[in-house]
Amino acid sequence: MRLVSLLALSVALVPTQALAQLAPADADTAVDADSGSAAQAAEGAAAVQDSDHHDHEAEIVVTGVRRKAGDVLGGLSVLDSEELAKELRPSIGETLARQPGVSATSFGPTASAPVLRGLSGDRVRVLTDGIGTLDLSSSGPDHAISINPITAERIEVLRGPSALLFGSSAIGGVVNVIDTRIPRHLPEGTVGADVLAGYGSAAEERFVNGSLNVPVAGRFVFHVDGNWSETDNLRTGGFILSKPLREQALASGDPEIEALADLKGDLPNSASENKEGAVGVAYVGEDGLNIGASVTRHEQNYQVPIRYSLDPDIEAEAPTIDLEQTRYDVRAQIPLGGFFSQV
């Protein structure tokens, strides 16, 4: 009985060991098969990718843009007549305030000057056809620039080292206003006429401008223009004094000074009126010759916002400036040959 039991146990154990030995072999075969399939798939994908790259030739084109030497030394922004019609404001500073890198000083709707790269006053040259404004605007921020942007054909804003060509102090930049008071070209058609009118709600601003170019005696062009603008006190939409000044006014103990803390709405003493007229004549040659002259009369009466005093012994300042200017301009553009292109 014992011998029979041992033989039965041996017979039962043999198939089990055989199955245990066969299992790892089958697993290795399955792993090898999977590895071979993955390798073949990777080789196939690489072959397809290589075929895509080799079947299609790609060309890279590099284009260079030639720039003038003056443009490389600095940035130049130009507002043409269409952009000016959208951005036009009573002063040259407010007109340019929405341009990149440009802000403006503000002493009411009229006395506003451009600020380039944080610099203003003598550090920024404001020109008319390349010549200075010949006014006192650089002596103080409350002095208006005697240029009406309504009459501008385009405005150029120059930044960078090239601005020093217009003066050693122009480290901030240059603003050059180009007008048509000395005509540069013959008008299209028999007569060239432009009329511009507008209205602004913030200061009840009203303005109108008209210009006329008439060709006479062949290639001579006669020009006349005039403009008028008027603004009331500027509507602020809030308190006139800043919060720290209002707190000082309330703590002063003087009833009149305490009343300043409640001032709202219109900015007192900020109205203005501007009138300007000009005549000019020029000869416009076929070969680029251009010789002409113009006379401009500018009259401006504007108020500077009140400078309130929180000291009862000091009277508040409410200045009014009456600006008058008569300007004579002569320009000649003569084409030359050889080393110089023109003078």
C-alpha positions in Angstrom: 0.0 0.0 0.0 2.8 2.3 0.8 4.5 1.6 -2.5 1.4 2.2 -4.5 0.9 5.6 -2.7 4.4 6.8 -3.6 3.9 5.8 -7.2 0.7 7.8 -7.4 2.3 10.8 -5.8 5.2 10.7 -8.3 2.7 10.4 -11.2 0.8 13.4 -9.9 3.8 15.6 -9.4 5.4 15.1 -12.8 2.8 16.9 -14.9 2.7 19.8 -12.4 6.5 20.3 -12.7 6.3 20.1 -16.5 3.6 22.8 -16.5 5.6 25.0 -14.2 8.6 24.8 -16.4 6.7 25.5 -19.5 5.0 28.7 -18.2 8.1 31.0 -18.1 9.1 29.8 -21.6 5.7 30.9 -23.0 6.0 34.3 -21.2 9.4 34.9 -22.7 8.1 34.0 -26.1 5.2 36.5 -25.7 7.5 39.3 -24.5 9.8 38.6 -27.5 6.9 38.8 -29.9 5.6 42.0 -28.4 9.1 43.6 -28.5 9.5 42.6 -32.1 6.1 44.1 -33.1 6.9 47.4 -31.3 10.3 47.6 -33.0 8.7 46.9 -36.4 6.1 49.6 -35.7 8.7 52.1 -34.7 10.8 51.4 -37.8 7.7 51.7 -40.0 6.8 55.1 -38.4 10.4 56.3 -38.8 10.4 55.2 -42.4 7.1 57.1 -43.1 8.4 60.2 -41.3 11.6 60.1 -43.3 9.7 59.7 -46.5 7.6 62.8 -45.6 10.7 64.9 -45.0 12.5 63.8 -48.1 9.6 63.9 -50.5 8.8 67.6 -49.8 11.5 70.3 -50.2 11.1 73.4 -48.0 12.5 76.8 -48.9 13.3 79.5 -46.4 13.2 83.1 -47.8 14.9 85.9 -45.8 14.1 89.4 -47.0 16.0 92.5 -45.9 14.5 96.0 -45.7 16.7 98.9 -46.5 16.3 101.8 -44.1 17.7 105.3 -44.1 20.5 106.1 -41.7 18.4 108.7 -39.9 15.6 106.1 -39.3 18.1 103.7 -37.7 19.2 106.3 -35.2 15.7 107.0 -33.9 12.0 106.3 -34.1 9.8 108.4 -36.3 6.0 108.6 -35.9 3.8 110.4 -38.4 0.2 111.5 -38.1 -1.3 112.1 -41.5 -4.4 114.1 -42.3 -6.8 111.2 -41.7 -5.4 110.3 -38.3 -5.3 114.0 -37.3 -9.1 114.2 -38.1 -9.7 111.5 -35.5 -7.2 112.7 -32.8 -7.7 116.5 -33.2 -7.8 118.4 -29.9 -7.6 122.1 -29.1 -3.8 121.9 -28.3 -0.9 120.2 -29.8 -0.2 118.3 -26.5 -3.7 116.8 -26.2 -3.6 115.9 -29.9 -0.5 113.8 -29.5 -1.3 112.4 -26.0 -2.6 109.1 -27.4 0.5 108.3 -29.4 3.0 105.6 -28.0 5.5 107.2 -25.7 3.8 110.6 -25.7 1.9 112.3 -22.9 0.9 115.9 -22.2 1.0 118.6 -19.6 -2.3 120.1 -18.8 -3.2 123.6 -17.6 -6.7 123.5 -19.0 -7.9 122.7 -22.6 -5.5 125.1 -24.2 -2.2 125.3 -22.4 -1.0 121.7 -23.1 2.5 120.7 -24.3 3.8 117.3 -25.4 5.9 115.2 -23.1 8.3 112.8 -24.8 10.0 110.0 -22.8 9.1 111.9 -19.6 10.8 115.2 -20.8 9.2 118.5 -21.7 9.9 122.2 -21.9 13.3 122.9 -23.4 14.1 119.2 -23.7 11.4 118.8 -26.4 11.6 121.0 -29.6 8.3 122.0 -31.2 8.7 123.2 -34.8 6.6 124.5 -37.6 8.0 123.3 -41.0 11.4 122.7 -39.3 11.5 126.2 -37.6 10.8 127.0 -33.9 7.5 128.3 -32.7 9.1 131.7 -31.7 7.0 131.9 -28.5 7.4 131.6 -24.7 5.9 128.1 -24.4 9.2 126.6 -23.2 9.5 129.1 -20.3 6.6 127.7 -18.3 4.0 124.9 -18.5 1.2 127.5 -18.3 2.2 129.2 -21.6 0.4 127.8 -24.6 2.2 126.8 -27.8 1.3 129.1 -30.6 0.5 126.3 -33.0 -3.1 125.4 -33.8 -3.2 121.6 -34.7 -6.3 122.4 -36.8 -4.1 123.9 -39.5 -1.7 120.9 -39.7 -1.4 118.7 -42.7 0.7 116.2 -40.8 2.7 116.0 -37.5 6.0 114.2 -37.2 7.3 113.0 -33.8 11.0 112.2 -33.8 12.8 110.4 -30.9 16.3 109.1 -30.4 19.8 110.6 -31.1 18.8 112.0 -34.4 16.7 114.6 -32.6 19.9 116.3 -31.5 20.2 117.5 -35.1 17.6 120.1 -34.2 19.4 121.4 -31.2 21.6 120.2 -28.4 18.8 120.5 -25.8 16.3 118.3 -27.7 17.2 115.1 -25.8 13.6 114.2 -25.4 12.6 114.5 -29.0 11.2 116.7 -31.7 7.6 117.5 -32.8 7.4 119.0 -36.3 4.1 120.4 -37.5 3.8 120.5 -41.3 1.2 122.9 -42.7 0.2 124.1 -46.2 0.6 127.8 -45.8 3.4 127.9 -48.2 2.1 125.5 -50.9 4.4 122.7 -52.0 2.3 121.4 -54.9 -0.5 122.5 -57.3 -4.0 121.7 -56.1 -6.0 119.0 -57.8 -8.6 120.6 -60.0 -9.2 124.3 -60.4 -9.4 125.1 -56.7 -8.4 123.2 -53.6 -10.7 123.8 -50.5 -10.9 122.2 -47.1 -13.4 122.8 -44.3 -13.2 121.2 -40.9 -15.6 121.7 -38.0 -16.1 119.9 -34.7 -17.6 119.9 -31.2 -16.3 118.5 -27.9 -18.6 117.9 -25.0 -16.1 117.9 -22.1 -15.4 121.7 -22.4 -18.2 122.6 -24.8 -15.5 123.0 -27.4 -16.5 124.4 -30.8 -14.1 124.9 -33.7 -14.2 125.6 -37.4 -11.3 125.8 -39.9 -11.2 126.5 -43.6 -8.5 126.8 -46.2 -8.3 127.6 -49.9 -5.6 127.0 -52.5 -5.9 128.7 -55.9 -3.5 128.4 -58.8 -2.8 131.7 -60.4 -0.5 132.7 -63.3 0.6 129.3 -64.3 2.5 127.6 -61.5 1.9 130.1 -58.8 -0.4 129.0 -55.9 -2.2 131.4 -53.6 -3.2 130.1 -50.1 -5.5 131.6 -47.5 -6.8 129.9 -44.3 -8.6 130.9 -41.1 -9.8 129.1 -38.0 -11.7 129.9 -34.8 -12.2 127.8 -31.7 -13.7 128.4 -28.3 -14.0 126.4 -25.1 -15.9 126.8 -21.8 -14.7 125.7 -18.4 -13.6 122.0 -18.5 -16.0 119.5 -16.9 -14.1 117.2 -14.5 -16.8 114.8 -13.3 -15.4 114.8 -9.8 -13.9 116.9 -7.0 -11.7 119.9 -8.0 -9.2 119.3 -5.2 -7.3 116.1 -4.5 -8.2 114.0 -1.5 -5.2 115.2 0.6 -6.0 118.9 -0.1 -9.7 118.3 0.7 -8.6 116.9 4.1 -6.4 119.9 4.8 -9.3 122.3 3.8 -11.7 120.6 6.2 -9.2 120.8 9.0 -8.4 124.5 8.5 -11.3 125.8 10.6 -12.0 128.6 8.1 -15.5 128.4 6.6 -14.4 129.8 3.2 -11.5 127.3 3.0 -13.7 124.4 4.2 -16.1 125.2 1.3 -13.3 124.4 -1.2 -13.5 120.7 -0.2 -17.0 120.5 -1.7 -16.0 122.0 -5.1 -17.1 119.7 -8.0 -17.9 119.7 -11.7 -16.5 122.4 -13.9 -12.9 123.5 -13.5 -13.0 127.2 -12.7 -11.1 129.7 -14.9 -10.3 127.2 -17.8 -12.1 128.8 -20.8 -10.4 129.9 -23.9 -10.8 131.5 -27.3 -8.5 131.2 -30.3 -8.5 133.0 -33.7 -6.0 132.7 -36.5 -5.6 133.6 -40.1 -2.8 133.3 -42.7 -2.1 134.1 -46.4 0.7 132.6 -48.5 1.9 132.4 -52.1 4.4 130.0 -53.6 5.9 129.1 -57.0 5.8 125.3 -57.6 8.2 124.3 -60.4 8.2 121.1 -62.4 11.7 120.1 -61.5 11.2 120.4 -57.7 11.8 124.1 -57.3 9.6 125.6 -54.6 9.8 129.2 -53.4 7.2 130.9 -51.3 6.3 133.1 -48.3 3.5 133.4 -45.8 2.1 135.7 -43.1 0.3 134.4 -40.0 -1.7 136.2 -37.4 -2.4 134.4 -34.2 -4.6 135.7 -31.3 -5.4 133.6 -28.3 -7.0 134.5 -25.0 -7.1 131.7 -22.4 -7.5 131.2 -18.7 -5.2 129.1 -16.5 -7.1 127.1 -13.8 -7.3 128.7 -10.4 -4.5 127.9 -7.9 -6.5 127.7 -4.7 -4.7 128.6 -1.5 -5.5 126.9 1.9 -4.0 129.9 3.7 -6.6 132.6 4.5 -4.0 135.3 4.1 -3.0 134.3 0.6 -5.4 135.2 -2.3 -6.1 132.5 -4.9 -4.5 133.0 -8.3 -6.7 133.1 -11.4 -4.5 134.2 -14.3 -5.6 135.0 -17.9 -3.1 135.1 -20.7 -3.6 137.1 -23.9 -1.3 135.8 -26.6 -0.7 137.6 -29.9 1.8 136.8 -32.6 2.4 137.9 -36.2 4.7 135.5 -38.0 6.5 135.9 -41.3 7.9 132.8 -43.1 9.9 132.4 -46.3 11.0 129.0 -47.7 13.0 128.1 -50.8 13.6 124.5 -52.0 16.1 124.5 -54.9 17.1 121.2 -56.6 20.8 120.7 -57.3 22.9 118.2 -59.1 26.0 116.3 -58.1 27.0 115.8 -54.4 24.0 117.8 -53.1 20.5 116.8 -54.1 18.7 120.0 -53.0 19.0 123.1 -50.7 
